[in-house]
PDB file of C-alpha atoms in Angstrom:
ATOM      1  CA  MET A 626       0.000   0.000   0.000  1.00 47.00           C
ATOM      2  CA  PRO A 627       1.479   3.394  -0.943  1.00 47.00           C
ATOM      3  CA  GLU A 628       2.640   5.396   2.046  1.00 47.00           C
ATOM      4  CA  HIS A 629       0.235   8.256   1.357  1.00 38.00           C
ATOM      5  CA  GLU A 630      -2.808   5.969   1.615  1.00 50.00           C
ATOM      6  CA  GLU A 631      -4.091   5.860   5.171  1.00 70.00           C
ATOM      7  CA  LEU A 632      -4.961   2.487   6.643  1.00 88.00           C
ATOM      8  CA  ASP A 633      -8.574   2.549   7.792  1.00 92.00           C
ATOM      9  CA  ARG A 634     -11.231   0.061   8.862  1.00 94.00           C
ATOM     10  CA  GLU A 635     -13.110   0.293   5.570  1.00 94.00           C
ATOM     11  CA  ARG A 636     -10.078  -0.794   3.530  1.00 94.00           C
ATOM     12  CA  VAL A 637      -9.342  -3.675   5.888  1.00 96.00           C
ATOM     13  CA  VAL A 638     -12.973  -4.850   5.717  1.00 96.00           C
ATOM     14  CA  ALA A 639     -12.913  -4.668   1.912  1.00 96.00           C
ATOM     15  CA  VAL A 640      -9.890  -6.974   1.744  1.00 97.00           C
ATOM     16  CA  ALA A 641     -11.428  -9.339   4.311  1.00 97.00           C
ATOM     17  CA  LEU A 642     -14.559  -9.511   2.136  1.00 97.00           C
ATOM     18  CA  GLU A 643     -12.387 -10.405  -0.855  1.00 96.00           C
ATOM     19  CA  GLN A 644     -10.857 -13.243   1.174  1.00 95.00           C
ATOM     20  CA  ILE A 645     -14.297 -14.530   2.194  1.00 95.00           C
ATOM     21  CA  ASP A 646     -15.508 -14.367  -1.409  1.00 95.00           C
ATOM     22  CA  ALA A 647     -12.526 -16.490  -2.423  1.00 94.00           C
ATOM     23  CA  GLY A 648     -12.389 -19.044   0.373  1.00 91.00           C
ATOM     24  CA  GLY A 649     -15.215 -18.519   2.842  1.00 91.00           C
ATOM     25  CA  PRO A 650     -14.930 -17.135   6.397  1.00 89.00           C
ATOM     26  CA  GLY A 651     -12.242 -19.676   7.203  1.00 87.00           C
ATOM     27  CA  GLY A 652     -10.024 -18.034   4.621  1.00 87.00           C
ATOM     28  CA  VAL A 653      -9.795 -14.749   6.520  1.00 91.00           C
ATOM     29  CA  SER A 654      -6.251 -14.153   7.663  1.00 92.00           C
ATOM     30  CA  LEU A 655      -4.826 -11.033   9.290  1.00 94.00           C
ATOM     31  CA  GLN A 656      -1.453 -11.995   7.840  1.00 94.00           C
ATOM     32  CA  GLY A 657      -2.976 -12.209   4.367  1.00 95.00           C
ATOM     33  CA  ILE A 658      -4.756  -8.886   4.759  1.00 96.00           C
ATOM     34  CA  ALA A 659      -1.554  -7.221   5.952  1.00 95.00           C
ATOM     35  CA  ALA A 660       0.352  -8.627   2.972  1.00 95.00           C
ATOM     36  CA  ARG A 661      -2.372  -7.500   0.567  1.00 94.00           C
ATOM     37  CA  LEU A 662      -2.252  -3.968   1.975  1.00 94.00           C
ATOM     38  CA  GLY A 663       1.522  -3.908   2.305  1.00 94.00           C
ATOM     39  CA  VAL A 664       1.574  -3.180   6.025  1.00 94.00           C
ATOM     40  CA  PRO A 665       2.872  -5.029   9.100  1.00 95.00           C
ATOM     41  CA  VAL A 666       0.290  -7.142  10.915  1.00 95.00           C
ATOM     42  CA  PRO A 667       0.476  -4.986  14.081  1.00 94.00           C
ATOM     43  CA  ASP A 668      -0.747  -2.003  12.058  1.00 94.00           C
ATOM     44  CA  LEU A 669      -4.101  -3.790  11.545  1.00 95.00           C
ATOM     45  CA  TYR A 670      -4.738  -3.682  15.267  1.00 94.00           C
ATOM     46  CA  ARG A 671      -5.091   0.081  15.014  1.00 93.00           C
ATOM     47  CA  VAL A 672      -8.385  -0.443  13.138  1.00 94.00           C
ATOM     48  CA  VAL A 673      -9.609  -3.896  14.281  1.00 94.00           C
ATOM     49  CA  THR A 674      -9.140  -5.670  17.592  1.00 93.00           C
ATOM     50  CA  GLY A 675      -8.796  -9.116  16.038  1.00 91.00           C
ATOM     51  CA  GLN A 676     -10.358 -11.625  13.668  1.00 89.00           C
ATOM     52  CA  GLU A 677     -13.747 -11.754  15.383  1.00 89.00           C
ATOM     53  CA  ASP A 678     -14.017  -7.962  15.305  1.00 92.00           C
ATOM     54  CA  LEU A 679     -13.093  -8.095  11.635  1.00 94.00           C
ATOM     55  CA  LEU A 680     -15.811 -10.648  10.838  1.00 92.00           C
ATOM     56  CA  GLU A 681     -18.346  -8.570  12.750  1.00 91.00           C
ATOM     57  CA  ALA A 682     -17.299  -5.590  10.632  1.00 93.00           C
ATOM     58  CA  VAL A 683     -17.912  -7.613   7.464  1.00 95.00           C
ATOM     59  CA  VAL A 684     -21.378  -8.568   8.744  1.00 93.00           C
ATOM     60  CA  ALA A 685     -22.098  -4.898   9.537  1.00 93.00           C
ATOM     61  CA  HIS A 686     -20.954  -3.908   6.046  1.00 95.00           C
ATOM     62  CA  LEU A 687     -23.300  -6.381   4.368  1.00 96.00           C
ATOM     63  CA  ALA A 688     -26.171  -5.322   6.636  1.00 94.00           C
ATOM     64  CA  SER A 689     -25.581  -1.697   5.663  1.00 95.00           C
ATOM     65  CA  ARG A 690     -25.747  -2.692   1.985  1.00 96.00           C
ATOM     66  CA  ILE A 691     -29.195  -4.187   2.584  1.00 96.00           C
ATOM     67  CA  GLU A 692     -30.237  -1.106   4.547  1.00 95.00           C
ATOM     68  CA  ALA A 693     -29.245   1.396   1.852  1.00 94.00           C
ATOM     69  CA  PRO A 694     -32.148   3.524   0.482  1.00 94.00           C
ATOM     70  CA  LEU A 695     -34.551   1.744  -1.851  1.00 95.00           C
ATOM     71  CA  ASP A 696     -36.255   3.134  -4.947  1.00 93.00           C
ATOM     72  CA  GLU A 697     -38.934   5.545  -3.693  1.00 92.00           C
ATOM     73  CA  GLN A 698     -41.236   4.725  -6.619  1.00 92.00           C
ATOM     74  CA  LEU A 699     -41.165   1.022  -5.796  1.00 90.00           C
ATOM     75  CA  THR A 700     -41.713   1.448  -2.082  1.00 94.00           C
ATOM     76  CA  ARG A 701     -44.854   3.578  -2.105  1.00 95.00           C
ATOM     77  CA  SER A 702     -46.931   0.477  -1.350  1.00 94.00           C
ATOM     78  CA  TRP A 703     -46.136  -2.101   1.302  1.00 94.00           C
ATOM     79  CA  GLN A 704     -46.043  -4.802  -1.362  1.00 94.00           C
ATOM     80  CA  GLY A 705     -43.511  -2.788  -3.363  1.00 94.00           C
ATOM     81  CA  TYR A 706     -41.435  -2.188  -0.264  1.00 95.00           C
ATOM     82  CA  LEU A 707     -41.236  -5.903   0.555  1.00 94.00           C
ATOM     83  CA  GLN A 708     -40.418  -6.782  -3.057  1.00 92.00           C
ATOM     84  CA  ALA A 709     -37.672  -4.148  -3.262  1.00 95.00           C
ATOM     85  CA  LEU A 710     -36.180  -5.193   0.080  1.00 96.00           C
ATOM     86  CA  ALA A 711     -36.257  -8.874  -0.897  1.00 94.00           C
ATOM     87  CA  HIS A 712     -34.530  -8.190  -4.211  1.00 94.00           C
ATOM     88  CA  ARG A 713     -31.922  -5.976  -2.524  1.00 97.00           C
ATOM     89  CA  THR A 714     -31.147  -8.737  -0.029  1.00 96.00           C
ATOM     90  CA  ARG A 715     -30.850 -11.280  -2.836  1.00 95.00           C
ATOM     91  CA  GLU A 716     -28.505  -8.944  -4.737  1.00 96.00           C
ATOM     92  CA  VAL A 717     -26.171  -8.851  -1.733  1.00 96.00           C
ATOM     93  CA  MET A 718     -26.337 -12.644  -1.482  1.00 95.00           C
ATOM     94  CA  ALA A 719     -25.635 -13.097  -5.198  1.00 94.00           C
ATOM     95  CA  GLU A 720     -22.620 -10.791  -5.058  1.00 96.00           C
ATOM     96  CA  HIS A 721     -21.187 -12.309  -1.861  1.00 96.00           C
ATOM     97  CA  PRO A 722     -22.748 -15.765  -1.294  1.00 94.00           C
ATOM     98  CA  ARG A 723     -20.058 -16.968   1.109  1.00 93.00           C
ATOM     99  CA  ALA A 724     -20.178 -13.793   3.146  1.00 94.00           C
ATOM    100  CA  PHE A 725     -23.989 -13.836   3.099  1.00 94.00           C
ATOM    101  CA  ALA A 726     -23.905 -17.182   4.873  1.00 88.00           C
ATOM    102  CA  LEU A 727     -21.829 -15.462   7.543  1.00 89.00           C
ATOM    103  CA  LEU A 728     -24.420 -12.694   7.815  1.00 89.00           C
ATOM    104  CA  ALA A 729     -27.205 -15.263   8.067  1.00 88.00           C
ATOM    105  CA  THR A 730     -25.660 -17.500  10.727  1.00 84.00           C
ATOM    106  CA  ARG A 731     -24.066 -15.030  13.138  1.00 82.00           C
ATOM    107  CA  HIS A 732     -25.842 -14.080  16.342  1.00 77.00           C
ATOM    108  CA  PRO A 733     -27.658 -10.758  15.890  1.00 78.00           C
ATOM    109  CA  ALA A 734     -27.342  -7.877  18.347  1.00 75.00           C
ATOM    110  CA  ALA A 735     -30.491  -9.040  20.147  1.00 80.00           C
ATOM    111  CA  PRO A 736     -32.190 -12.447  20.198  1.00 79.00           C
ATOM    112  CA  TRP A 737     -35.410 -11.063  18.754  1.00 85.00           C
ATOM    113  CA  LEU A 738     -33.669  -9.702  15.643  1.00 88.00           C
ATOM    114  CA  ARG A 739     -33.724 -12.192  12.792  1.00 90.00           C
ATOM    115  CA  PRO A 740     -31.059 -12.546  10.099  1.00 91.00           C
ATOM    116  CA  PRO A 741     -30.657 -11.405   7.439  1.00 93.00           C
ATOM    117  CA  LEU A 742     -32.614  -8.259   8.485  1.00 93.00           C
ATOM    118  CA  ARG A 743     -30.610  -7.723  11.664  1.00 87.00           C
ATOM    119  CA  SER A 744     -30.143  -3.943  11.809  1.00 89.00           C
ATOM    120  CA  LEU A 745     -32.067  -2.122  14.552  1.00 91.00           C
ATOM    121  CA  SER A 746     -32.804   0.864  12.315  1.00 92.00           C
ATOM    122  CA  LEU A 747     -33.867  -1.343   9.392  1.00 94.00           C
ATOM    123  CA  VAL A 748     -36.286  -3.385  11.506  1.00 95.00           C
ATOM    124  CA  ASP A 749     -37.728  -0.228  13.050  1.00 95.00           C
ATOM    125  CA  ASP A 750     -38.241   1.226   9.573  1.00 95.00           C
ATOM    126  CA  PHE A 751     -39.766  -2.077   8.388  1.00 96.00           C
ATOM    127  CA  LEU A 752     -42.335  -1.984  11.203  1.00 97.00           C
ATOM    128  CA  ASP A 753     -42.977   1.737  10.696  1.00 96.00           C
ATOM    129  CA  ARG A 754     -43.740   1.289   7.009  1.00 96.00           C
ATOM    130  CA  LEU A 755     -46.145  -1.594   7.574  1.00 95.00           C
ATOM    131  CA  ILE A 756     -47.942   0.125  10.435  1.00 96.00           C
ATOM    132  CA  GLY A 757     -48.153   3.236   8.271  1.00 95.00           C
ATOM    133  CA  HIS A 758     -49.978   1.135   5.659  1.00 94.00           C
ATOM    134  CA  GLY A 759     -52.578  -0.041   8.157  1.00 94.00           C
ATOM    135  CA  PHE A 760     -50.981  -3.147   9.683  1.00 94.00           C
ATOM    136  CA  ARG A 761     -51.747  -3.704  13.347  1.00 95.00           C
ATOM    137  CA  ASP A 762     -48.777  -4.199  15.643  1.00 96.00           C
ATOM    138  CA  ALA A 763     -49.121  -7.977  15.819  1.00 94.00           C
ATOM    139  CA  SER A 764     -49.554  -8.265  12.035  1.00 92.00           C
ATOM    140  CA  ALA A 765     -46.497  -6.098  11.382  1.00 94.00           C
ATOM    141  CA  VAL A 766     -44.359  -8.228  13.698  1.00 95.00           C
ATOM    142  CA  ARG A 767     -45.663 -11.466  12.174  1.00 92.00           C
ATOM    143  CA  THR A 768     -44.901 -10.110   8.700  1.00 92.00           C
ATOM    144  CA  TYR A 769     -41.330  -9.349   9.754  1.00 95.00           C
ATOM    145  CA  GLN A 770     -40.951 -12.862  11.128  1.00 92.00           C
ATOM    146  CA  ASP A 771     -42.502 -14.537   8.082  1.00 91.00           C
ATOM    147  CA  PHE A 772     -40.547 -12.344   5.666  1.00 92.00           C
ATOM    148  CA  THR A 773     -37.201 -13.058   7.298  1.00 94.00           C
ATOM    149  CA  SER A 774     -37.975 -16.795   7.377  1.00 91.00           C
ATOM    150  CA  PHE A 775     -38.740 -16.637   3.654  1.00 91.00           C
ATOM    151  CA  LEU A 776     -35.521 -14.758   2.887  1.00 92.00           C
ATOM    152  CA  LEU A 777     -33.357 -16.950   5.063  1.00 92.00           C
ATOM    153  CA  GLY A 778     -34.746 -20.213   3.692  1.00 91.00           C
ATOM    154  CA  HIS A 779     -34.478 -19.298   0.038  1.00 90.00           C
ATOM    155  CA  LEU A 780     -31.260 -17.315   0.106  1.00 92.00           C
ATOM    156  CA  LEU A 781     -29.292 -19.677   2.343  1.00 91.00           C
ATOM    157  CA  LEU A 782     -30.208 -22.520   0.001  1.00 89.00           C
ATOM    158  CA  GLU A 783     -29.191 -20.456  -3.014  1.00 91.00           C
ATOM    159  CA  SER A 784     -25.946 -19.353  -1.366  1.00 92.00           C
ATOM    160  CA  SER A 785     -25.065 -22.997  -0.662  1.00 89.00           C
ATOM    161  CA  MET A 786     -25.644 -23.762  -4.348  1.00 88.00           C
ATOM    162  CA  ARG A 787     -23.147 -20.982  -5.101  1.00 87.00           C
ATOM    163  CA  GLY A 788     -20.490 -22.632  -2.940  1.00 82.00           C
ATOM    164  CA  ALA A 789     -21.142 -21.163   0.509  1.00 81.00           C
ATOM    165  CA  GLU A 790     -20.707 -23.136   3.717  1.00 79.00           C
ATOM    166  CA  THR A 791     -23.976 -22.579   5.581  1.00 69.00           C
ATOM    167  CA  SER A 792     -23.196 -24.351   8.837  1.00 60.00           C
ATOM    168  CA  PRO A 793     -22.521 -22.053  11.806  1.00 49.00           C
ATOM    169  CA  PRO A 794     -18.878 -21.366  12.669  1.00 48.00           C
ATOM    170  CA  GLU A 795     -17.279 -23.302  15.508  1.00 48.00           C
ATOM    171  CA  VAL A 796     -17.275 -20.171  17.686  1.00 43.00           C
ATOM    172  CA  ALA A 797     -20.331 -18.006  17.112  1.00 44.00           C
ATOM    173  CA  LEU A 798     -19.876 -14.277  17.238  1.00 48.00           C
ATOM    174  CA  ASP A 799     -21.746 -12.493  19.987  1.00 47.00           C
ATOM    175  CA  GLU A 800     -22.587  -9.246  18.219  1.00 52.00           C
ATOM    176  CA  GLY A 801     -23.887  -6.769  20.765  1.00 51.00           C
ATOM    177  CA  ARG A 802     -23.117  -9.341  23.495  1.00 47.00           C
ATOM    178  CA  ALA A 803     -26.498 -11.028  23.064  1.00 44.00           C
ATOM    179  CA  GLU A 804     -26.805 -14.235  25.055  1.00 44.00           C
ATOM    180  CA  LEU A 805     -29.295 -16.432  23.248  1.00 42.00           C
ATOM    181  CA  PRO A 806     -32.062 -17.207  23.734  1.00 42.00           C
ATOM    182  CA  THR A 807     -33.366 -14.953  26.492  1.00 43.00           C
ATOM    183  CA  THR A 808     -31.100 -11.961  26.924  1.00 47.00           C
ATOM    184  CA  ASP A 809     -31.146  -8.858  24.742  1.00 47.00           C
ATOM    185  CA  GLY A 810     -27.913  -7.443  23.403  1.00 51.00           C
ATOM    186  CA  GLU A 811     -26.381  -4.330  24.841  1.00 54.00           C
ATOM    187  CA  GLN A 812     -27.217  -2.061  21.923  1.00 62.00           C
ATOM    188  CA  ASP A 813     -29.467   0.818  22.917  1.00 71.00           C
ATOM    189  CA  VAL A 814     -32.891   0.563  21.254  1.00 76.00           C
ATOM    190  CA  ARG A 815     -34.455   3.612  22.912  1.00 79.00           C
ATOM    191  CA  GLU A 816     -34.218   5.725  19.771  1.00 83.00           C
ATOM    192  CA  HIS A 817     -36.234   3.125  17.824  1.00 89.00           C
ATOM    193  CA  ALA A 818     -39.784   3.660  19.032  1.00 88.00           C
ATOM    194  CA  HIS A 819     -41.368   0.632  17.378  1.00 92.00           C
ATOM    195  CA  LEU A 820     -38.712  -1.713  18.743  1.00 90.00           C
ATOM    196  CA  VAL A 821     -39.239  -0.389  22.250  1.00 89.00           C
ATOM    197  CA  ARG A 822     -43.006  -0.879  22.029  1.00 92.00           C
ATOM    198  CA  LEU A 823     -43.037  -4.178  20.170  1.00 93.00           C
ATOM    199  CA  ARG A 824     -40.104  -5.958  21.805  1.00 89.00           C
ATOM    200  CA  PRO A 825     -42.387  -8.430  23.680  1.00 91.00           C
ATOM    201  CA  LEU A 826     -44.037  -9.459  20.389  1.00 93.00           C
ATOM    202  CA  LEU A 827     -40.712  -9.661  18.568  1.00 91.00           C
ATOM    203  CA  ALA A 828     -39.334 -11.917  21.280  1.00 88.00           C
ATOM    204  CA  GLN A 829     -42.120 -14.502  21.005  1.00 89.00           C
ATOM    205  CA  ASP A 830     -41.191 -17.847  19.423  1.00 85.00           C
ATOM    206  CA  THR A 831     -43.622 -18.344  16.521  1.00 85.00           C
ATOM    207  CA  SER A 832     -41.460 -20.749  14.522  1.00 80.00           C
ATOM    208  CA  GLU A 833     -43.967 -23.617  14.644  1.00 87.00           C
ATOM    209  CA  GLU A 834     -46.827 -21.385  13.510  1.00 87.00           C
ATOM    210  CA  GLN A 835     -44.694 -19.964  10.692  1.00 82.00           C
ATOM    211  CA  PHE A 836     -43.776 -23.463   9.524  1.00 81.00           C
ATOM    212  CA  GLU A 837     -47.397 -24.611   9.449  1.00 88.00           C
ATOM    213  CA  THR A 838     -48.546 -21.455   7.645  1.00 85.00           C
ATOM    214  CA  ALA A 839     -45.810 -21.727   5.020  1.00 83.00           C
ATOM    215  CA  LEU A 840     -46.561 -25.422   4.488  1.00 81.00           C
ATOM    216  CA  GLU A 841     -50.292 -24.765   4.120  1.00 88.00           C
ATOM    217  CA  THR A 842     -49.632 -21.958   1.646  1.00 86.00           C
ATOM    218  CA  LEU A 843     -47.412 -24.232  -0.422  1.00 79.00           C
ATOM    219  CA  LEU A 844     -49.986 -27.047  -0.454  1.00 80.00           C
ATOM    220  CA  ASN A 845     -52.768 -24.638  -1.445  1.00 86.00           C
ATOM    221  CA  ARG A 846     -50.677 -23.262  -4.314  1.00 83.00           C
ATOM    222  CA  LEU A 847     -49.827 -26.766  -5.543  1.00 79.00           C
ATOM    223  CA  GLU A 848     -53.496 -27.757  -5.380  1.00 84.00           C
ATOM    224  CA  MET A 849     -54.451 -24.711  -7.459  1.00 86.00           C
ATOM    225  CA  GLU A 850     -51.803 -25.574 -10.044  1.00 85.00           C
ATOM    226  CA  LEU A 851     -53.058 -29.166 -10.201  1.00 76.00           C
ATOM    227  CA  MET A 852     -56.608 -27.944 -10.832  1.00 83.00           C
ATOM    228  CA  GLN A 853     -55.614 -25.690 -13.725  1.00 77.00           C
TER     229      GLN A 853
END
């Protein structure tokens, strides 16, 4: 790296993402990153505290890509918003399938946040948009849970078909120091009004209900196709 280029966290994360794209999360090496940037390994510790901090930074980078502003024309309706958000998430997966698996399997900042939509501000905006379109609180929360289950199921399968390892790492990151399954992370949610109000609903385990609903929907669709 030329001397005039300052070493910063963003550059280190970009190289780490390149390593993950090439060899999965197990391919991340501080020595390799230092060699790629032309700096001594100790210099990296000025911007990251270690490998786990680096992987968390990669997860945060991918989450921010999903959270970036969507097309205002497409998101005027709640259906358009969900479609645009789903396609954005799939775009991130398609560009970085191995890193997406990391995003999908790491512990979120709080147990009631669900990968891949794991950003506090994104989930608060998600709930705000749905409630603004007439969804009741419980319906908005259920939609978030169903939507994330849909994304995770489809996109993890697709990422594995693109070469990603989808099993959790041996040592799971503890982003926000969340202790699953009952303790919230240490990130402050007070500035996110919907999350403060709806945390009890978000924390409920509805996995069995979601499974049965998704299965029934699939069977109904197949029956309709058979009748055509």
